[in-house]
Amino acid sequence: MSLLDISTLAAMFPAISAAQASPEVIDRIPSSYSDFVIPFVAGMVFFLCWVSIGCVRIFMKIGPSDQAKFWKSLVNPVTAAKNVKDLFCDCLFHVKIWKRKPLLGYMHSAIAFGWFMLIVLGHIEVALFLPKHLSPRAGGLFYPIFYRYFVWINPGHETLRGSFFFFLMDFFLLYVLTGIALAVFKRFRSIVLGMKNTTRPSTPDRIALYSLWLIFPLRLLAESFTADLSGGSFLTLGMNHLLHLVFGDSLYFQPFWWAYSICLGVFFAAMPFTRYMHILTEVLWILFRNAGLKPSHPRKGVSEAEIYACSSCGLCLDACPMNVQRKNLRFSSVYFIRFLRRHNERKINAIADKCLMCGKCLALCPVSVDAPALRRAQRRTVNNLLPYDYSYLARTSAPAAAPFLGSAAPATASASGPVEAPSAEKVMYFAGCMSHLTPRIIKAVEGLFKASGTDYVFADRDGGICCGRPLLLAGKTDAAAEVIEANKKMIEEAGCGTLVLSCPICYKVFSEEYSLKGVRVLHYTQYVKELVGSGRLRLRNGGAKYVYHDPCELGRGMGVYSEPREVLGLVSDLVPAGHERKESLCCGGSLGSLTLNSRDRDKITEAAVSDLTVNSPEAIVTACPLCLATFSRKSPVKVRDFSEAVLDNLSA
Amino acid sequence: MVDFGFGIVPSSRINLDLFDRAKFEALATLEPDVRKCMACGSCTAVCTAGTFKATSLRAAIEEIQNGREKKALEMISGCQLCGKCFMTCPRGINTRHLILSIVKIYGEEK
């Protein structure tokens, strides 16, 4: 019946007899234009203007050295390859989401990759099949989008090549539609797709969201109504047969093309004011990110690309440790970035100060938007100007450096003074503030040094100064620089080849900010691992059932996951926690937060403890003095430090 | 000057009229925990900066309530925000934010 329809309908058009030279496609109307494209073209032109102005603005705010870095990274083959890989994996396939939540990954990649393929295939179709008298210049903007309205198939002259593209277009349209169906479903039952909390959309977001939902069903309808004339494949032709059964022989398709065009127009016009701006901006951000550009201001220059790269997907909501209380969900990264976009200074500061800086939102973000770094930049704008007085550092850094030697070291070493060149043999141990608050760690670490016969210097036995990380986290960069300078001088004067730290907070800042030449900076878990590897510490399995907690700064902060686990695996039966490695939960004691009060922190601690004890371990083992102190208050099981667990299981 | 063998101790009189209630209320809005302090001195006992320079959050809060803002600022100017006081505070006062807030509110005139 339909074939008959095509031929009878086509016969009614005189254009066909003119095109008897049998090209594959014929044009639908003499004019290459129809009024219905106006909404789409208007929306698209507005959007393109906005994007180009935005790009120029961003580039003007970036310093010349960063600009040079950026252009260089584009031609560098290594970063270029990484760019291509990241653009496909992060923007189109959403590999990171697939790995964690397959259904959610399918939803995101269906909409992103499916839509991308529809656009690309549309352009290929135009390039291959556009009839000669339809100049691409006349409608280059809208032919690829409304291809099936403007170009009809010449009945009886379909080629395999053309049918192949029809099939691909229908296939990807179906692919997107399944993604959209999941997205609509997610609005009502997000938990099925693996999300406990979803972002509350703003009003512009809603407008864009609903038009996005409508775009693809309308495209299906429009193309189905025209499919008998324009050609189609399994989806659109099948729909077309159904529509003919329902509506009879003549199908009036104009309204659907209008509706489709209006939805596209609304979507593109609304895009700059919504989360959907991420579709283009994340490309720019990934290029910036891979070029190694770092934001210096919370919302200008590089950060502008970064905050507009956020898709408000809401994965950071489930990641945030503060989500144990629903009222604190509003302090999550997604809302921080939303208010940064809106320049709402009061709310920005409130959210920036609340965060625990555990870094889980960054670890799970599909495009690695570094919200903790933006928060630090925001805190800097407020707190860096506050007065302080560290004049005592100049007077006291020297006495702090006076090396009190560990008893394992020969007594004569103290007389030789800190003049010799750094030797890898000599180890300096810097306990840091928090270890001094939990002396059991210092005792156990010293016990391990003695047991392994390590020649070590205890840098801050009588109390040193802070490492500077808490100041950096609070945004007091200038003050932190003074502290770092004083510590650096002390370490360089001591002349040790290895610096061992028992606090992950210190470990992070010593590795990243100090640039100590010729000094290996190690966390004690790494050092103990080395000692065990070289046979200087011999361990036995005590048979205890331990669970290991990844401290934020050590795990997500510095990527040290395996060393403590390997050593603990030798001395005990390690059971897994509910969330491990980069998914691990913050203990709640973090120095990152400025304003979170102790009651809310306790809730986080309780949640983390119950997550750690799902496999009923005998003790929680951690490698951070702050986590140790925090857990000790709330845990029903024993909380032990890594060093204690190792020291108890030395074989004679 | 002639040494008489004794000197005059500067007055330790506290003028409570100097206490600026509006500023204190502003501080308490920023960080309500300031009202929780029971002046036990745990924060001072563990203070990292305190090893080198007289630093005491307990004293700073008292000095504010006694109307001696300059002295209060002096007592926390060396703070390195290391957070030991927060970990030891029996009342769970958010000490780091309290210190930042005191500097924000009372340090502006500097």
PDB file of N, CA, C and O in Angstrom, chain B residues 28-90:
ATOM      1  N   ALA B  28      28.729  36.615  66.551  1.00  0.00           N
ATOM      2  CA  ALA B  28      27.923  35.442  66.895  1.00  0.00           C
ATOM      3  C   ALA B  28      27.043  35.012  65.728  1.00  0.00           C
ATOM      4  O   ALA B  28      26.661  33.849  65.633  1.00  0.00           O
ATOM      5  N   THR B  29      26.708  35.943  64.836  1.00  0.00           N
ATOM      6  CA  THR B  29      25.958  35.549  63.640  1.00  0.00           C
ATOM      7  C   THR B  29      26.861  34.775  62.686  1.00  0.00           C
ATOM      8  O   THR B  29      26.445  33.777  62.099  1.00  0.00           O
ATOM      9  N   LEU B  30      28.090  35.267  62.557  1.00  0.00           N
ATOM     10  CA  LEU B  30      29.035  34.571  61.675  1.00  0.00           C
ATOM     11  C   LEU B  30      29.376  33.196  62.236  1.00  0.00           C
ATOM     12  O   LEU B  30      29.402  32.209  61.519  1.00  0.00           O
ATOM     13  N   GLU B  31      29.677  33.141  63.508  1.00  0.00           N
ATOM     14  CA  GLU B  31      30.055  31.879  64.136  1.00  0.00           C
ATOM     15  C   GLU B  31      29.386  31.771  65.511  1.00  0.00           C
ATOM     16  O   GLU B  31      29.926  32.258  66.506  1.00  0.00           O
ATOM     17  N   PRO B  32      28.220  31.141  65.570  1.00  0.00           N
ATOM     18  CA  PRO B  32      27.458  31.069  66.823  1.00  0.00           C
ATOM     19  C   PRO B  32      28.218  30.355  67.942  1.00  0.00           C
ATOM     20  O   PRO B  32      27.909  30.552  69.121  1.00  0.00           O
ATOM     21  N   ASP B  33      29.214  29.552  67.572  1.00  0.00           N
ATOM     22  CA  ASP B  33      29.943  28.782  68.574  1.00  0.00           C
ATOM     23  C   ASP B  33      30.670  29.658  69.586  1.00  0.00           C
ATOM     24  O   ASP B  33      31.084  29.175  70.643  1.00  0.00           O
ATOM     25  N   VAL B  34      30.834  30.958  69.289  1.00  0.00           N
ATOM     26  CA  VAL B  34      31.579  31.820  70.211  1.00  0.00           C
ATOM     27  C   VAL B  34      30.898  31.838  71.583  1.00  0.00           C
ATOM     28  O   VAL B  34      31.546  31.987  72.623  1.00  0.00           O
ATOM     29  N   ARG B  35      29.614  31.612  71.630  1.00  0.00           N
ATOM     30  CA  ARG B  35      28.893  31.620  72.907  1.00  0.00           C
ATOM     31  C   ARG B  35      29.089  30.325  73.691  1.00  0.00           C
ATOM     32  O   ARG B  35      28.710  30.238  74.842  1.00  0.00           O
ATOM     33  N   LYS B  36      29.644  29.323  73.025  1.00  0.00           N
ATOM     34  CA  LYS B  36      29.755  28.018  73.684  1.00  0.00           C
ATOM     35  C   LYS B  36      30.974  27.910  74.586  1.00  0.00           C
ATOM     36  O   LYS B  36      31.061  26.999  75.409  1.00  0.00           O
ATOM     37  N   CYS B  37      31.952  28.797  74.418  1.00  0.00           N
ATOM     38  CA  CYS B  37      33.236  28.639  75.105  1.00  0.00           C
ATOM     39  C   CYS B  37      33.062  28.685  76.616  1.00  0.00           C
ATOM     40  O   CYS B  37      32.376  29.549  77.151  1.00  0.00           O
ATOM     41  N   MET B  38      33.693  27.703  77.293  1.00  0.00           N
ATOM     42  CA  MET B  38      33.620  27.712  78.754  1.00  0.00           C
ATOM     43  C   MET B  38      34.993  28.004  79.344  1.00  0.00           C
ATOM     44  O   MET B  38      35.246  27.735  80.513  1.00  0.00           O
ATOM     45  N   ALA B  39      35.886  28.501  78.508  1.00  0.00           N
ATOM     46  CA  ALA B  39      37.194  28.978  78.947  1.00  0.00           C
ATOM     47  C   ALA B  39      38.016  27.911  79.664  1.00  0.00           C
ATOM     48  O   ALA B  39      38.698  28.188  80.639  1.00  0.00           O
ATOM     49  N   CYS B  40      37.964  26.683  79.149  1.00  0.00           N
ATOM     50  CA  CYS B  40      38.736  25.622  79.795  1.00  0.00           C
ATOM     51  C   CYS B  40      40.216  25.721  79.459  1.00  0.00           C
ATOM     52  O   CYS B  40      41.067  25.254  80.206  1.00  0.00           O
ATOM     53  N   GLY B  41      40.526  26.292  78.295  1.00  0.00           N
ATOM     54  CA  GLY B  41      41.924  26.484  77.930  1.00  0.00           C
ATOM     55  C   GLY B  41      42.561  25.322  77.211  1.00  0.00           C
ATOM     56  O   GLY B  41      43.767  25.331  76.967  1.00  0.00           O
ATOM     57  N   SER B  42      41.773  24.319  76.787  1.00  0.00           N
ATOM     58  CA  SER B  42      42.348  23.198  76.044  1.00  0.00           C
ATOM     59  C   SER B  42      42.984  23.683  74.748  1.00  0.00           C
ATOM     60  O   SER B  42      44.036  23.193  74.326  1.00  0.00           O
ATOM     61  N   CYS B  43      42.319  24.657  74.120  1.00  0.00           N
ATOM     62  CA  CYS B  43      42.824  25.175  72.854  1.00  0.00           C
ATOM     63  C   CYS B  43      44.221  25.769  73.049  1.00  0.00           C
ATOM     64  O   CYS B  43      45.112  25.582  72.227  1.00  0.00           O
ATOM     65  N   THR B  44      44.398  26.473  74.142  1.00  0.00           N
ATOM     66  CA  THR B  44      45.679  27.124  74.401  1.00  0.00           C
ATOM     67  C   THR B  44      46.759  26.087  74.700  1.00  0.00           C
ATOM     68  O   THR B  44      47.905  26.229  74.295  1.00  0.00           O
ATOM     69  N   ALA B  45      46.343  25.030  75.395  1.00  0.00           N
ATOM     70  CA  ALA B  45      47.312  24.016  75.798  1.00  0.00           C
ATOM     71  C   ALA B  45      47.921  23.298  74.604  1.00  0.00           C
ATOM     72  O   ALA B  45      49.095  22.946  74.617  1.00  0.00           O
ATOM     73  N   VAL B  46      47.137  23.081  73.555  1.00  0.00           N
ATOM     74  CA  VAL B  46      47.653  22.306  72.428  1.00  0.00           C
ATOM     75  C   VAL B  46      48.183  23.168  71.293  1.00  0.00           C
ATOM     76  O   VAL B  46      48.710  22.659  70.318  1.00  0.00           O
ATOM     77  N   CYS B  47      48.077  24.484  71.420  1.00  0.00           N
ATOM     78  CA  CYS B  47      48.308  25.375  70.280  1.00  0.00           C
ATOM     79  C   CYS B  47      49.712  25.228  69.686  1.00  0.00           C
ATOM     80  O   CYS B  47      50.718  25.277  70.395  1.00  0.00           O
ATOM     81  N   THR B  48      49.773  25.054  68.379  1.00  0.00           N
ATOM     82  CA  THR B  48      51.052  24.954  67.673  1.00  0.00           C
ATOM     83  C   THR B  48      51.808  26.274  67.725  1.00  0.00           C
ATOM     84  O   THR B  48      52.998  26.320  68.047  1.00  0.00           O
ATOM     85  N   ALA B  49      51.102  27.351  67.418  1.00  0.00           N
ATOM     86  CA  ALA B  49      51.748  28.666  67.415  1.00  0.00           C
ATOM     87  C   ALA B  49      52.132  29.079  68.831  1.00  0.00           C
ATOM     88  O   ALA B  49      53.081  29.842  69.029  1.00  0.00           O
ATOM     89  N   GLY B  50      51.407  28.540  69.810  1.00  0.00           N
ATOM     90  CA  GLY B  50      51.638  28.910  71.198  1.00  0.00           C
ATOM     91  C   GLY B  50      53.034  28.583  71.693  1.00  0.00           C
ATOM     92  O   GLY B  50      53.513  29.157  72.671  1.00  0.00           O
ATOM     93  N   THR B  51      53.718  27.646  71.024  1.00  0.00           N
ATOM     94  CA  THR B  51      55.089  27.315  71.401  1.00  0.00           C
ATOM     95  C   THR B  51      56.012  28.515  71.190  1.00  0.00           C
ATOM     96  O   THR B  51      57.025  28.652  71.859  1.00  0.00           O
ATOM     97  N   PHE B  52      55.660  29.360  70.232  1.00  0.00           N
ATOM     98  CA  PHE B  52      56.566  30.437  69.833  1.00  0.00           C
ATOM     99  C   PHE B  52      56.089  31.826  70.241  1.00  0.00           C
ATOM    100  O   PHE B  52      56.869  32.747  70.375  1.00  0.00           O
ATOM    101  N   LYS B  53      54.774  31.961  70.423  1.00  0.00           N
ATOM    102  CA  LYS B  53      54.212  33.291  70.642  1.00  0.00           C
ATOM    103  C   LYS B  53      52.940  33.093  71.441  1.00  0.00           C
ATOM    104  O   LYS B  53      52.197  32.142  71.164  1.00  0.00           O
ATOM    105  N   ALA B  54      52.710  33.958  72.417  1.00  0.00           N
ATOM    106  CA  ALA B  54      51.512  33.796  73.228  1.00  0.00           C
ATOM    107  C   ALA B  54      50.284  33.801  72.333  1.00  0.00           C
ATOM    108  O   ALA B  54      49.963  34.802  71.707  1.00  0.00           O
ATOM    109  N   THR B  55      49.647  32.648  72.232  1.00  0.00           N
ATOM    110  CA  THR B  55      48.481  32.516  71.363  1.00  0.00           C
ATOM    111  C   THR B  55      47.425  31.767  72.138  1.00  0.00           C
ATOM    112  O   THR B  55      47.695  30.704  72.691  1.00  0.00           O
ATOM    113  N   SER B  56      46.232  32.324  72.211  1.00  0.00           N
ATOM    114  CA  SER B  56      45.192  31.666  72.980  1.00  0.00           C
ATOM    115  C   SER B  56      43.829  32.128  72.519  1.00  0.00           C
ATOM    116  O   SER B  56      43.490  33.308  72.596  1.00  0.00           O
ATOM    117  N   LEU B  57      43.056  31.192  72.034  1.00  0.00           N
ATOM    118  CA  LEU B  57      41.699  31.531  71.614  1.00  0.00           C
ATOM    119  C   LEU B  57      40.839  31.825  72.836  1.00  0.00           C
ATOM    120  O   LEU B  57      40.021  32.736  72.831  1.00  0.00           O
ATOM    121  N   ARG B  58      41.081  31.064  73.901  1.00  0.00           N
ATOM    122  CA  ARG B  58      40.334  31.290  75.147  1.00  0.00           C
ATOM    123  C   ARG B  58      40.506  32.731  75.600  1.00  0.00           C
ATOM    124  O   ARG B  58      39.537  33.445  75.871  1.00  0.00           O
ATOM    125  N   ALA B  59      41.765  33.172  75.628  1.00  0.00           N
ATOM    126  CA  ALA B  59      42.044  34.534  76.061  1.00  0.00           C
ATOM    127  C   ALA B  59      41.426  35.544  75.101  1.00  0.00           C
ATOM    128  O   ALA B  59      40.904  36.575  75.530  1.00  0.00           O
ATOM    129  N   ALA B  60      41.466  35.211  73.807  1.00  0.00           N
ATOM    130  CA  ALA B  60      40.931  36.153  72.825  1.00  0.00           C
ATOM    131  C   ALA B  60      39.443  36.378  73.055  1.00  0.00           C
ATOM    132  O   ALA B  60      38.962  37.517  73.026  1.00  0.00           O
ATOM    133  N   ILE B  61      38.729  35.297  73.333  1.00  0.00           N
ATOM    134  CA  ILE B  61      37.286  35.440  73.558  1.00  0.00           C
ATOM    135  C   ILE B  61      37.041  36.272  74.815  1.00  0.00           C
ATOM    136  O   ILE B  61      36.199  37.165  74.844  1.00  0.00           O
ATOM    137  N   GLU B  62      37.833  36.010  75.853  1.00  0.00           N
ATOM    138  CA  GLU B  62      37.664  36.782  77.093  1.00  0.00           C
ATOM    139  C   GLU B  62      37.989  38.248  76.883  1.00  0.00           C
ATOM    140  O   GLU B  62      37.283  39.127  77.376  1.00  0.00           O
ATOM    141  N   GLU B  63      39.068  38.508  76.138  1.00  0.00           N
ATOM    142  CA  GLU B  63      39.451  39.899  75.909  1.00  0.00           C
ATOM    143  C   GLU B  63      38.365  40.648  75.134  1.00  0.00           C
ATOM    144  O   GLU B  63      38.115  41.816  75.384  1.00  0.00           O
ATOM    145  N   ILE B  64      37.724  39.926  74.207  1.00  0.00           N
ATOM    146  CA  ILE B  64      36.641  40.575  73.462  1.00  0.00           C
ATOM    147  C   ILE B  64      35.518  40.942  74.418  1.00  0.00           C
ATOM    148  O   ILE B  64      34.994  42.056  74.400  1.00  0.00           O
ATOM    149  N   GLN B  65      35.193  39.999  75.307  1.00  0.00           N
ATOM    150  CA  GLN B  65      34.091  40.269  76.230  1.00  0.00           C
ATOM    151  C   GLN B  65      34.467  41.337  77.251  1.00  0.00           C
ATOM    152  O   GLN B  65      33.603  41.979  77.826  1.00  0.00           O
ATOM    153  N   ASN B  66      35.775  41.512  77.444  1.00  0.00           N
ATOM    154  CA  ASN B  66      36.224  42.563  78.355  1.00  0.00           C
ATOM    155  C   ASN B  66      36.467  43.883  77.636  1.00  0.00           C
ATOM    156  O   ASN B  66      36.999  44.824  78.212  1.00  0.00           O
ATOM    157  N   GLY B  67      36.134  43.916  76.347  1.00  0.00           N
ATOM    158  CA  GLY B  67      36.249  45.165  75.609  1.00  0.00           C
ATOM    159  C   GLY B  67      37.654  45.490  75.157  1.00  0.00           C
ATOM    160  O   GLY B  67      37.930  46.627  74.809  1.00  0.00           O
ATOM    161  N   ARG B  68      38.554  44.531  75.183  1.00  0.00           N
ATOM    162  CA  ARG B  68      39.922  44.836  74.742  1.00  0.00           C
ATOM    163  C   ARG B  68      40.201  44.102  73.426  1.00  0.00           C
ATOM    164  O   ARG B  68      40.827  43.045  73.393  1.00  0.00           O
ATOM    165  N   GLU B  69      39.702  44.718  72.348  1.00  0.00           N
ATOM    166  CA  GLU B  69      39.717  44.037  71.049  1.00  0.00           C
ATOM    167  C   GLU B  69      41.129  43.875  70.502  1.00  0.00           C
ATOM    168  O   GLU B  69      41.458  42.853  69.920  1.00  0.00           O
ATOM    169  N   LYS B  70      41.958  44.914  70.708  1.00  0.00           N
ATOM    170  CA  LYS B  70      43.328  44.864  70.182  1.00  0.00           C
ATOM    171  C   LYS B  70      44.073  43.681  70.777  1.00  0.00           C
ATOM    172  O   LYS B  70      44.780  42.949  70.092  1.00  0.00           O
ATOM    173  N   LYS B  71      43.886  43.519  72.067  1.00  0.00           N
ATOM    174  CA  LYS B  71      44.576  42.435  72.751  1.00  0.00           C
ATOM    175  C   LYS B  71      44.060  41.085  72.262  1.00  0.00           C
ATOM    176  O   LYS B  71      44.828  40.129  72.099  1.00  0.00           O
ATOM    177  N   ALA B  72      42.757  41.043  72.002  1.00  0.00           N
ATOM    178  CA  ALA B  72      42.171  39.802  71.487  1.00  0.00           C
ATOM    179  C   ALA B  72      42.798  39.430  70.148  1.00  0.00           C
ATOM    180  O   ALA B  72      43.185  38.282  69.927  1.00  0.00           O
ATOM    181  N   LEU B  73      42.923  40.418  69.287  1.00  0.00           N
ATOM    182  CA  LEU B  73      43.517  40.153  67.973  1.00  0.00           C
ATOM    183  C   LEU B  73      44.952  39.690  68.119  1.00  0.00           C
ATOM    184  O   LEU B  73      45.412  38.802  67.406  1.00  0.00           O
ATOM    185  N   GLU B  74      45.653  40.315  69.076  1.00  0.00           N
ATOM    186  CA  GLU B  74      47.048  39.965  69.319  1.00  0.00           C
ATOM    187  C   GLU B  74      47.151  38.486  69.727  1.00  0.00           C
ATOM    188  O   GLU B  74      48.088  37.790  69.344  1.00  0.00           O
ATOM    189  N   MET B  75      46.162  38.016  70.487  1.00  0.00           N
ATOM    190  CA  MET B  75      46.206  36.643  70.998  1.00  0.00           C
ATOM    191  C   MET B  75      45.998  35.590  69.912  1.00  0.00           C
ATOM    192  O   MET B  75      46.260  34.405  70.125  1.00  0.00           O
ATOM    193  N   ILE B  76      45.455  35.991  68.758  1.00  0.00           N
ATOM    194  CA  ILE B  76      45.234  34.986  67.702  1.00  0.00           C
ATOM    195  C   ILE B  76      45.978  35.328  66.416  1.00  0.00           C
ATOM    196  O   ILE B  76      45.842  34.625  65.416  1.00  0.00           O
ATOM    197  N   SER B  77      46.799  36.396  66.433  1.00  0.00           N
ATOM    198  CA  SER B  77      47.432  36.818  65.180  1.00  0.00           C
ATOM    199  C   SER B  77      48.443  35.790  64.679  1.00  0.00           C
ATOM    200  O   SER B  77      48.717  35.715  63.489  1.00  0.00           O
ATOM    201  N   GLY B  78      48.988  34.986  65.587  1.00  0.00           N
ATOM    202  CA  GLY B  78      49.991  34.006  65.158  1.00  0.00           C
ATOM    203  C   GLY B  78      49.401  32.677  64.729  1.00  0.00           C
ATOM    204  O   GLY B  78      50.127  31.768  64.345  1.00  0.00           O
ATOM    205  N   CYS B  79      48.087  32.564  64.782  1.00  0.00           N
ATOM    206  CA  CYS B  79      47.412  31.279  64.517  1.00  0.00           C
ATOM    207  C   CYS B  79      47.724  30.763  63.121  1.00  0.00           C
ATOM    208  O   CYS B  79      47.713  31.508  62.154  1.00  0.00           O
ATOM    209  N   GLN B  80      48.015  29.455  63.029  1.00  0.00           N
ATOM    210  CA  GLN B  80      48.301  28.846  61.735  1.00  0.00           C
ATOM    211  C   GLN B  80      47.143  27.979  61.251  1.00  0.00           C
ATOM    212  O   GLN B  80      47.291  27.206  60.311  1.00  0.00           O
ATOM    213  N   LEU B  81      46.017  28.086  61.924  1.00  0.00           N
ATOM    214  CA  LEU B  81      44.794  27.365  61.546  1.00  0.00           C
ATOM    215  C   LEU B  81      44.985  25.845  61.472  1.00  0.00           C
ATOM    216  O   LEU B  81      44.306  25.168  60.701  1.00  0.00           O
ATOM    217  N   CYS B  82      45.926  25.301  62.269  1.00  0.00           N
ATOM    218  CA  CYS B  82      46.237  23.876  62.138  1.00  0.00           C
ATOM    219  C   CYS B  82      45.089  22.989  62.597  1.00  0.00           C
ATOM    220  O   CYS B  82      44.984  21.847  62.178  1.00  0.00           O
ATOM    221  N   GLY B  83      44.213  23.507  63.445  1.00  0.00           N
ATOM    222  CA  GLY B  83      43.021  22.751  63.795  1.00  0.00           C
ATOM    223  C   GLY B  83      43.127  21.871  65.027  1.00  0.00           C
ATOM    224  O   GLY B  83      42.205  21.133  65.344  1.00  0.00           O
ATOM    225  N   LYS B  84      44.274  21.943  65.728  1.00  0.00           N
ATOM    226  CA  LYS B  84      44.386  21.116  66.937  1.00  0.00           C
ATOM    227  C   LYS B  84      43.377  21.546  67.990  1.00  0.00           C
ATOM    228  O   LYS B  84      42.814  20.710  68.708  1.00  0.00           O
ATOM    229  N   CYS B  85      43.148  22.852  68.096  1.00  0.00           N
ATOM    230  CA  CYS B  85      42.189  23.341  69.092  1.00  0.00           C
ATOM    231  C   CYS B  85      40.790  22.807  68.794  1.00  0.00           C
ATOM    232  O   CYS B  85      40.034  22.467  69.697  1.00  0.00           O
ATOM    233  N   PHE B  86      40.467  22.698  67.508  1.00  0.00           N
ATOM    234  CA  PHE B  86      39.157  22.182  67.127  1.00  0.00           C
ATOM    235  C   PHE B  86      39.008  20.725  67.551  1.00  0.00           C
ATOM    236  O   PHE B  86      37.955  20.298  68.028  1.00  0.00           O
ATOM    237  N   MET B  87      40.116  19.975  67.395  1.00  0.00           N
ATOM    238  CA  MET B  87      40.050  18.563  67.747  1.00  0.00           C
ATOM    239  C   MET B  87      39.946  18.356  69.252  1.00  0.00           C
ATOM    240  O   MET B  87      39.388  17.363  69.708  1.00  0.00           O
ATOM    241  N   THR B  88      40.508  19.278  70.030  1.00  0.00           N
ATOM    242  CA  THR B  88      40.508  19.059  71.474  1.00  0.00           C
ATOM    243  C   THR B  88      39.341  19.732  72.177  1.00  0.00           C
ATOM    244  O   THR B  88      39.052  19.400  73.320  1.00  0.00           O
ATOM    245  N   CYS B  89      38.700  20.676  71.554  1.00  0.00           N
ATOM    246  CA  CYS B  89      37.684  21.461  72.261  1.00  0.00           C
ATOM    247  C   CYS B  89      36.570  20.564  72.791  1.00  0.00           C
ATOM    248  O   CYS B  89      35.909  19.866  72.029  1.00  0.00           O
ATOM    249  N   PRO B  90      36.362  20.555  74.095  1.00  0.00           N
ATOM    250  CA  PRO B  90      35.326  19.681  74.658  1.00  0.00           C
ATOM    251  C   PRO B  90      33.916  20.133  74.278  1.00  0.00           C
ATOM    252  O   PRO B  90      32.976  19.351  74.363  1.00  0.00           O
TER     253      PRO B  90
END
